[in-house]
mmCIF file of N, CA and C in Angstrom:
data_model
loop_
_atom_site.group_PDB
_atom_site.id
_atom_site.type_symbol
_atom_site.label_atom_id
_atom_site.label_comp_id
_atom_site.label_asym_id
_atom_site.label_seq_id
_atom_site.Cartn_x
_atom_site.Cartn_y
_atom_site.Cartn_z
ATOM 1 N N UNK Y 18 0.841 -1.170 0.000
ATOM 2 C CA UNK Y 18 0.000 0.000 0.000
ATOM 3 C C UNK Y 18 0.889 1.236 0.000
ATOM 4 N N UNK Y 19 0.390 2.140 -0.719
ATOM 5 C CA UNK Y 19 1.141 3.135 -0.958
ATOM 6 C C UNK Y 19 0.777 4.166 0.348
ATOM 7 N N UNK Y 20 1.406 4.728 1.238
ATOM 8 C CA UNK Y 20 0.968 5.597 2.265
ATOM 9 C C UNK Y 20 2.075 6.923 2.449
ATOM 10 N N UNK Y 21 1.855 8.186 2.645
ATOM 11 C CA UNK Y 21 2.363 9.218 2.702
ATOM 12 C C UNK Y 21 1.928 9.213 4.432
ATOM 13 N N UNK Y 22 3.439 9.895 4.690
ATOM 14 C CA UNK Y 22 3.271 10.164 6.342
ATOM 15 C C UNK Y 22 3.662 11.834 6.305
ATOM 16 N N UNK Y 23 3.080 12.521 7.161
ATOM 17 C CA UNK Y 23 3.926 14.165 7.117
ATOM 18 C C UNK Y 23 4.287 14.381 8.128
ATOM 19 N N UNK Y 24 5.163 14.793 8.675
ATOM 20 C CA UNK Y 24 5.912 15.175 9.501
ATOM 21 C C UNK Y 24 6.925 14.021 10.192
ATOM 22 N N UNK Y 25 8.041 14.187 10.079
ATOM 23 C CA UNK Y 25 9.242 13.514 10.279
ATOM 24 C C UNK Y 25 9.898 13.784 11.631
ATOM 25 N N UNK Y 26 9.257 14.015 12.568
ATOM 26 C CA UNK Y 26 9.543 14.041 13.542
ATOM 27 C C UNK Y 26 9.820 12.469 14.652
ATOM 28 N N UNK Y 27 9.985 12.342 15.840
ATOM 29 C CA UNK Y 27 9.460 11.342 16.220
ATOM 30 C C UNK Y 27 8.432 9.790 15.966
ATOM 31 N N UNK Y 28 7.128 10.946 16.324
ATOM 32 C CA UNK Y 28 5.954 9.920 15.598
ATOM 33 C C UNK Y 28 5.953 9.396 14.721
ATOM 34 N N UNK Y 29 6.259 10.175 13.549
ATOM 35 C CA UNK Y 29 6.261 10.185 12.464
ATOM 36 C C UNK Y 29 7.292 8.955 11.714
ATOM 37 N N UNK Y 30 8.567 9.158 12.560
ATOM 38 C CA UNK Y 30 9.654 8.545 11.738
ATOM 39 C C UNK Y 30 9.136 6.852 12.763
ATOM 40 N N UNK Y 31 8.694 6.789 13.406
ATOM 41 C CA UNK Y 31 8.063 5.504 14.175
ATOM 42 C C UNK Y 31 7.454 5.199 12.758
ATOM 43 N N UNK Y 32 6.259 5.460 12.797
ATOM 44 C CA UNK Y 32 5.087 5.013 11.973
ATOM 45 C C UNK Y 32 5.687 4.948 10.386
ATOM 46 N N UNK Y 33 6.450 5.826 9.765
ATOM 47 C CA UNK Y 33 7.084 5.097 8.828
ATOM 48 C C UNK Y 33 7.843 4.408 9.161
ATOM 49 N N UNK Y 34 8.919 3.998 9.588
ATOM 50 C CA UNK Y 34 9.750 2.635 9.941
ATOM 51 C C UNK Y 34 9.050 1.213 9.911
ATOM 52 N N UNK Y 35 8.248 1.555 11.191
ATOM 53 C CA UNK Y 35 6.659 0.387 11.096
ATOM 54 C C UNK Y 35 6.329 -0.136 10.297
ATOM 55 N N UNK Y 36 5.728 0.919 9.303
ATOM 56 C CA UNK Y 36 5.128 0.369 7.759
ATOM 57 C C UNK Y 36 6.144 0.240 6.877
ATOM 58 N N UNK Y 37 7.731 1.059 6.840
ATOM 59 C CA UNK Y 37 8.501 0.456 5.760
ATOM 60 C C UNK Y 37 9.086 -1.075 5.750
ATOM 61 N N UNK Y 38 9.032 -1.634 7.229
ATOM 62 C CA UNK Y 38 9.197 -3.048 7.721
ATOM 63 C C UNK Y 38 8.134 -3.996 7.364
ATOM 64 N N UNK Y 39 7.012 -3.035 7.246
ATOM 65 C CA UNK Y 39 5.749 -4.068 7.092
ATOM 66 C C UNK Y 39 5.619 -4.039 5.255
ATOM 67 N N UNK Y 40 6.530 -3.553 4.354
ATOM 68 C CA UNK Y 40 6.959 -3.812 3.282
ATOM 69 C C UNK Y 40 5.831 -2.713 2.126
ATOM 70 N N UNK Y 41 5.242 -1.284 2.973
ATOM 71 C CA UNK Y 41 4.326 -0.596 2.227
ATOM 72 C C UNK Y 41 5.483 0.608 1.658
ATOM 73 N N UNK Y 42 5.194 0.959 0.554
ATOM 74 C CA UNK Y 42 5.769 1.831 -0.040
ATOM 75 C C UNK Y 42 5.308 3.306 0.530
ATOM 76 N N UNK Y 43 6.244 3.664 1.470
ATOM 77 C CA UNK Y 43 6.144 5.223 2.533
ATOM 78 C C UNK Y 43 6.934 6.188 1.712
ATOM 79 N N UNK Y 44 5.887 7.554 1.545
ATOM 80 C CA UNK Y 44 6.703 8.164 1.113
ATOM 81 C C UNK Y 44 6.471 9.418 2.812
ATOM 82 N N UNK Y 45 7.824 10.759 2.962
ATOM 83 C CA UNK Y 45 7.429 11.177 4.155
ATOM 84 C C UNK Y 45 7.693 12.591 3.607
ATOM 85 N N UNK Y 46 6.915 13.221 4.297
ATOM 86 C CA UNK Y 46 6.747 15.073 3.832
ATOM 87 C C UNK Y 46 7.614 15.803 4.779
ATOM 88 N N UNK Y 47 8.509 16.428 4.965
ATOM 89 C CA UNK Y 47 8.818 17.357 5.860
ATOM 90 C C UNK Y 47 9.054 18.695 5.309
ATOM 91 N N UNK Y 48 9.421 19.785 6.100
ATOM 92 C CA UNK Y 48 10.256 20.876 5.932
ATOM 93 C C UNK Y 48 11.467 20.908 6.347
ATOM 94 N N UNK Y 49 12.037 20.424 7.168
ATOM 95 C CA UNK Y 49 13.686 20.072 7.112
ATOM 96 C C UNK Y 49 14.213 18.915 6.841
ATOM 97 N N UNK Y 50 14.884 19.791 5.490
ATOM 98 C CA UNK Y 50 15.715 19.038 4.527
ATOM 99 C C UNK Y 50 16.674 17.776 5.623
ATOM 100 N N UNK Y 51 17.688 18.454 6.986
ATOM 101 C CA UNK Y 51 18.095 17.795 7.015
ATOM 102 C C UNK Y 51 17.561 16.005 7.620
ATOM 103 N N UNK Y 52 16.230 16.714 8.291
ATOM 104 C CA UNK Y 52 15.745 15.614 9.584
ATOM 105 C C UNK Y 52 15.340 14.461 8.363
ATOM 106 N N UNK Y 53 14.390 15.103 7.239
ATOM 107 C CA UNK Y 53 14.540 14.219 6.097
ATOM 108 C C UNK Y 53 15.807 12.667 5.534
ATOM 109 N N UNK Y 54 16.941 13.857 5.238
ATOM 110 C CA UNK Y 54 18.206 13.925 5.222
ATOM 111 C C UNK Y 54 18.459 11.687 5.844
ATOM 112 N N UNK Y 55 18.358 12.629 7.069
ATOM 113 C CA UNK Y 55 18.524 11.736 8.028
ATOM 114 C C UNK Y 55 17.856 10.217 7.520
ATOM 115 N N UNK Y 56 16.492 10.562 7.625
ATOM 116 C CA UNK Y 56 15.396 9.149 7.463
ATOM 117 C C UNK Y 56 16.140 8.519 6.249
ATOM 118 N N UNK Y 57 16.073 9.183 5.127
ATOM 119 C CA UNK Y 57 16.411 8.503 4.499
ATOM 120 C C UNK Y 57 17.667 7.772 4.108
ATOM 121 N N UNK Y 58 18.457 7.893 4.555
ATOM 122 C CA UNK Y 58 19.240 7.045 5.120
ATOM 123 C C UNK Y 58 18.956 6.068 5.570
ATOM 124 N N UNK Y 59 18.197 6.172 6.997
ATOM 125 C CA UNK Y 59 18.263 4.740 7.340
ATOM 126 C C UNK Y 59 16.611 3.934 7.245
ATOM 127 N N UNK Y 60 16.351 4.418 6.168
ATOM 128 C CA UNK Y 60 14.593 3.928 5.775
ATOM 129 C C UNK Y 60 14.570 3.250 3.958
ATOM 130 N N UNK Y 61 14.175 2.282 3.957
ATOM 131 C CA UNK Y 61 13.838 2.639 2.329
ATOM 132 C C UNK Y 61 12.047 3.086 2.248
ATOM 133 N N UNK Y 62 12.544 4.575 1.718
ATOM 134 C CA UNK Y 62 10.980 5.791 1.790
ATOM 135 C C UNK Y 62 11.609 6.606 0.838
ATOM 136 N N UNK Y 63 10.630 7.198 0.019
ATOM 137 C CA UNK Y 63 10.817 8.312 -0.532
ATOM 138 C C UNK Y 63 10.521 9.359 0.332
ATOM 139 N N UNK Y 64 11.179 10.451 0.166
ATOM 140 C CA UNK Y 64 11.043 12.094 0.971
ATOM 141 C C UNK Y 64 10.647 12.949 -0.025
ATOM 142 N N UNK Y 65 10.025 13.753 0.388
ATOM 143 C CA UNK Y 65 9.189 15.083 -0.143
ATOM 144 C C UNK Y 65 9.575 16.208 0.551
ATOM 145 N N UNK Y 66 10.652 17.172 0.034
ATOM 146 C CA UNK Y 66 10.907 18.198 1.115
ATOM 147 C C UNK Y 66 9.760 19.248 1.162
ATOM 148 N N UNK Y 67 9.353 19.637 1.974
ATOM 149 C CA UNK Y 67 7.796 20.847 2.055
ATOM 150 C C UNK Y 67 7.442 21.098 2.869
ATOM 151 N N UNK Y 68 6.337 21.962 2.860
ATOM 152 C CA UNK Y 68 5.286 21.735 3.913
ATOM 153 C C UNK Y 68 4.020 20.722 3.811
ATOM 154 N N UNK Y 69 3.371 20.153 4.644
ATOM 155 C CA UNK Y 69 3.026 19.215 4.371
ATOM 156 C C UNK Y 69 1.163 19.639 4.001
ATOM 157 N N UNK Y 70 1.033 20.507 4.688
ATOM 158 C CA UNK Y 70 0.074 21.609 4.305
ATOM 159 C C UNK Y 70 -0.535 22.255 2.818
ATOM 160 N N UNK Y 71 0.470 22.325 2.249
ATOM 161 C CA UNK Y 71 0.418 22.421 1.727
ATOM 162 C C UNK Y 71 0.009 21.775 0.123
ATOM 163 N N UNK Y 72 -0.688 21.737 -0.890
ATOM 164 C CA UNK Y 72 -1.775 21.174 -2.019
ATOM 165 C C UNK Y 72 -0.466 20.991 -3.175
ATOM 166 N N UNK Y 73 0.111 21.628 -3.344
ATOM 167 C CA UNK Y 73 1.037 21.472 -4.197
ATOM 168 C C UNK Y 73 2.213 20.336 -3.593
ATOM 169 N N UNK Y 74 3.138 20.405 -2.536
ATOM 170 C CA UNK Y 74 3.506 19.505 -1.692
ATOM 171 C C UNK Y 74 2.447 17.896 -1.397
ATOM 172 N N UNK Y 75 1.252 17.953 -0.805
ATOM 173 C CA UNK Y 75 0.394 17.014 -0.824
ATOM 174 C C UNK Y 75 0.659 15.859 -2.415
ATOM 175 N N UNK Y 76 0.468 16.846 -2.953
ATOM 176 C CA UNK Y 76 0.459 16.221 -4.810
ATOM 177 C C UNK Y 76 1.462 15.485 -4.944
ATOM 178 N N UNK Y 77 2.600 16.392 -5.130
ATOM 179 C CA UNK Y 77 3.840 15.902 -5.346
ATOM 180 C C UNK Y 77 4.359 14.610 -4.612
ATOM 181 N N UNK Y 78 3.521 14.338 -3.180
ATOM 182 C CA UNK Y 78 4.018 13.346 -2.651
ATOM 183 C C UNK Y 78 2.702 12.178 -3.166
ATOM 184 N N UNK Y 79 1.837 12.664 -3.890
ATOM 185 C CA UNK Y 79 0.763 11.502 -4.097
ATOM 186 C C UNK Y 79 -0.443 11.024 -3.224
ATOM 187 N N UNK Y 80 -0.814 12.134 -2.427
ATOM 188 C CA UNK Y 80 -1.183 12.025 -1.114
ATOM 189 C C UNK Y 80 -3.120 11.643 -2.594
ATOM 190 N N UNK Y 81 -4.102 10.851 -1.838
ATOM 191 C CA UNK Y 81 -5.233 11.033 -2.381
ATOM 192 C C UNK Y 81 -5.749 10.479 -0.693
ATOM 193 N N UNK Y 82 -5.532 10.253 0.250
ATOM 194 C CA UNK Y 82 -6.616 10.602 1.369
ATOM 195 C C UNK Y 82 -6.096 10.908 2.792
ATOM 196 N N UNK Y 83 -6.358 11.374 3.269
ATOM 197 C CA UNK Y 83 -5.452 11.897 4.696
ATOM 198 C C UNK Y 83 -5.565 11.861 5.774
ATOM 199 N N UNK Y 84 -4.498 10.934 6.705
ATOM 200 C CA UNK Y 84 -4.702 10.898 8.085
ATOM 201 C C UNK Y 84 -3.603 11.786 8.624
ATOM 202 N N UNK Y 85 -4.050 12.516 9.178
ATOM 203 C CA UNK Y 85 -2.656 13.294 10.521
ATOM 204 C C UNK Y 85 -3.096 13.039 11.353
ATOM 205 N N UNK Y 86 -1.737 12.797 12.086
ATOM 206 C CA UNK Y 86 -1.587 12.748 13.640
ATOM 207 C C UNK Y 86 -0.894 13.537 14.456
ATOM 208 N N UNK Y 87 -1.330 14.485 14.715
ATOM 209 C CA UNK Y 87 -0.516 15.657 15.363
ATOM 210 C C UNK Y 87 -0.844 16.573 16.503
ATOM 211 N N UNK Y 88 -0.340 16.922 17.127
ATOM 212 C CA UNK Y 88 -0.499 18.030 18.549
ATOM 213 C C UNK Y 88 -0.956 19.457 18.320
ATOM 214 N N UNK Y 89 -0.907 19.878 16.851
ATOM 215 C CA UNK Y 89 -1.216 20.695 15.978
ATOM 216 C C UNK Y 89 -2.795 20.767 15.616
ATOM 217 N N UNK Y 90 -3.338 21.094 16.232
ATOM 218 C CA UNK Y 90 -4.946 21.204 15.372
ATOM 219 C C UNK Y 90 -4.766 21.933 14.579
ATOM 220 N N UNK Y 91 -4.468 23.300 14.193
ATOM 221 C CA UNK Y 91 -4.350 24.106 13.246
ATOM 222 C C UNK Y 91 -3.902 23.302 11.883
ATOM 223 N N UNK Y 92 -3.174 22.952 11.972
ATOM 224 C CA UNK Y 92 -2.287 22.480 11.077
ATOM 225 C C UNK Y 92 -2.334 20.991 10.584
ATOM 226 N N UNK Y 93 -3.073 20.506 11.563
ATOM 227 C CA UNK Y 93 -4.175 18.620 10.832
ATOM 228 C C UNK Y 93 -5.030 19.994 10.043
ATOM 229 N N UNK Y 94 -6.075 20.590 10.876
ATOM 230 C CA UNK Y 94 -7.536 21.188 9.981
ATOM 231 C C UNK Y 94 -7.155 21.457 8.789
ATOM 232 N N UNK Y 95 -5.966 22.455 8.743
ATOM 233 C CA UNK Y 95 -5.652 22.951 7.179
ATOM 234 C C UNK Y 95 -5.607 22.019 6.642
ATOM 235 N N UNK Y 96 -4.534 20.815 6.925
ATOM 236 C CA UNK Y 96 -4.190 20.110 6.002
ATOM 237 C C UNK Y 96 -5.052 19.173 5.496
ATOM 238 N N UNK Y 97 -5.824 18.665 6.408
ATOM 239 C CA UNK Y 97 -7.198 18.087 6.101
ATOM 240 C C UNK Y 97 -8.092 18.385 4.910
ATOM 241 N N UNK Y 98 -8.709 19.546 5.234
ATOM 242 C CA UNK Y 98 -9.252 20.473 4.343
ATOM 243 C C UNK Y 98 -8.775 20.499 2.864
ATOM 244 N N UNK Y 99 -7.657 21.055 3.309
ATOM 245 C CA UNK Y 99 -7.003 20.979 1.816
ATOM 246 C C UNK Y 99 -6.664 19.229 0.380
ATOM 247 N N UNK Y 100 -6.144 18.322 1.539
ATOM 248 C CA UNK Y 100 -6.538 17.029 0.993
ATOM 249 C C UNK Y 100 -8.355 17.216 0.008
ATOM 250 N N UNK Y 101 -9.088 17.366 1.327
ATOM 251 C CA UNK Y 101 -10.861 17.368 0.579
ATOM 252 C C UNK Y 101 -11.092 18.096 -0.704
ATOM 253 N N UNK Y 102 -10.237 19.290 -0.762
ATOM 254 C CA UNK Y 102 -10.555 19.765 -1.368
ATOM 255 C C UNK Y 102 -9.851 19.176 -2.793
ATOM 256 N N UNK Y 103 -8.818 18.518 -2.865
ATOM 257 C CA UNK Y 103 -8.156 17.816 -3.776
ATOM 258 C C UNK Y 103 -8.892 16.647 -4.301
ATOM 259 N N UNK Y 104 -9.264 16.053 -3.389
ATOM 260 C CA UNK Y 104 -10.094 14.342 -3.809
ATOM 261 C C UNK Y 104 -11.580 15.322 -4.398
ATOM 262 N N UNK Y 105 -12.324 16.068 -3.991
ATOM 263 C CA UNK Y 105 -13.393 17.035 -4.601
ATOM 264 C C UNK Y 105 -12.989 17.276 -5.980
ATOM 265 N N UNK Y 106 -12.004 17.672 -6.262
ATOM 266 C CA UNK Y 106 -11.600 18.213 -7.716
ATOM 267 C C UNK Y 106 -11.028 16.772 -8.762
ATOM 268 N N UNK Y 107 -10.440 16.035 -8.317
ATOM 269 C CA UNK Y 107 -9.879 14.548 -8.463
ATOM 270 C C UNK Y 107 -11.119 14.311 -9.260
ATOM 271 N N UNK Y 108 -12.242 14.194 -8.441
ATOM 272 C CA UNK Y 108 -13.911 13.136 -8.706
ATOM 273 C C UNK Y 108 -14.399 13.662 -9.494
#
């Protein structure tokens, strides 16, 4: 299964590891290049440098439905939203 994770933090680099072990093709969104940097190294994942928020970023990583998990409400809602509004235009 193809799954996009955003944010490369902690959680994040858990839950892709998880699923790159469990043999799903992860790709991961961040804004720093280097923390990116890092994963990939020791992950086989594709990286998306960005914001993850972002519709153009979303795309580029192939995103078509969206779960966040984050401490961030602001910033799940946007990104949420913005996914809907992509799969809306998609259909």
């Amino acid at each position: 299964m193809k799954i996009v994770v955003v944010g490369d933090g902690k959680v994040g680099f858990t839950i892709a590891r998880s699923l790159d072990q469990e043999g799903h093709d992860i790709t991961i969104i961040d804004n720093k290049p280097h923390v990116l940097t890092n994963t990939l190294n020791l992950l086989d994942v594709v990286g998306v440098h960005g914001n993850g928020a972002s519709v153009d970023v979303q795309l580029e990583a192939g995103v078509e439905y969206y779960l966040k998990i984050t401490y961030n409400v602001y910033a799940s809602n946007t990104a949420t939203s913005l996914t809907l509004n992509i799969q809306n235009t998609a259909n």
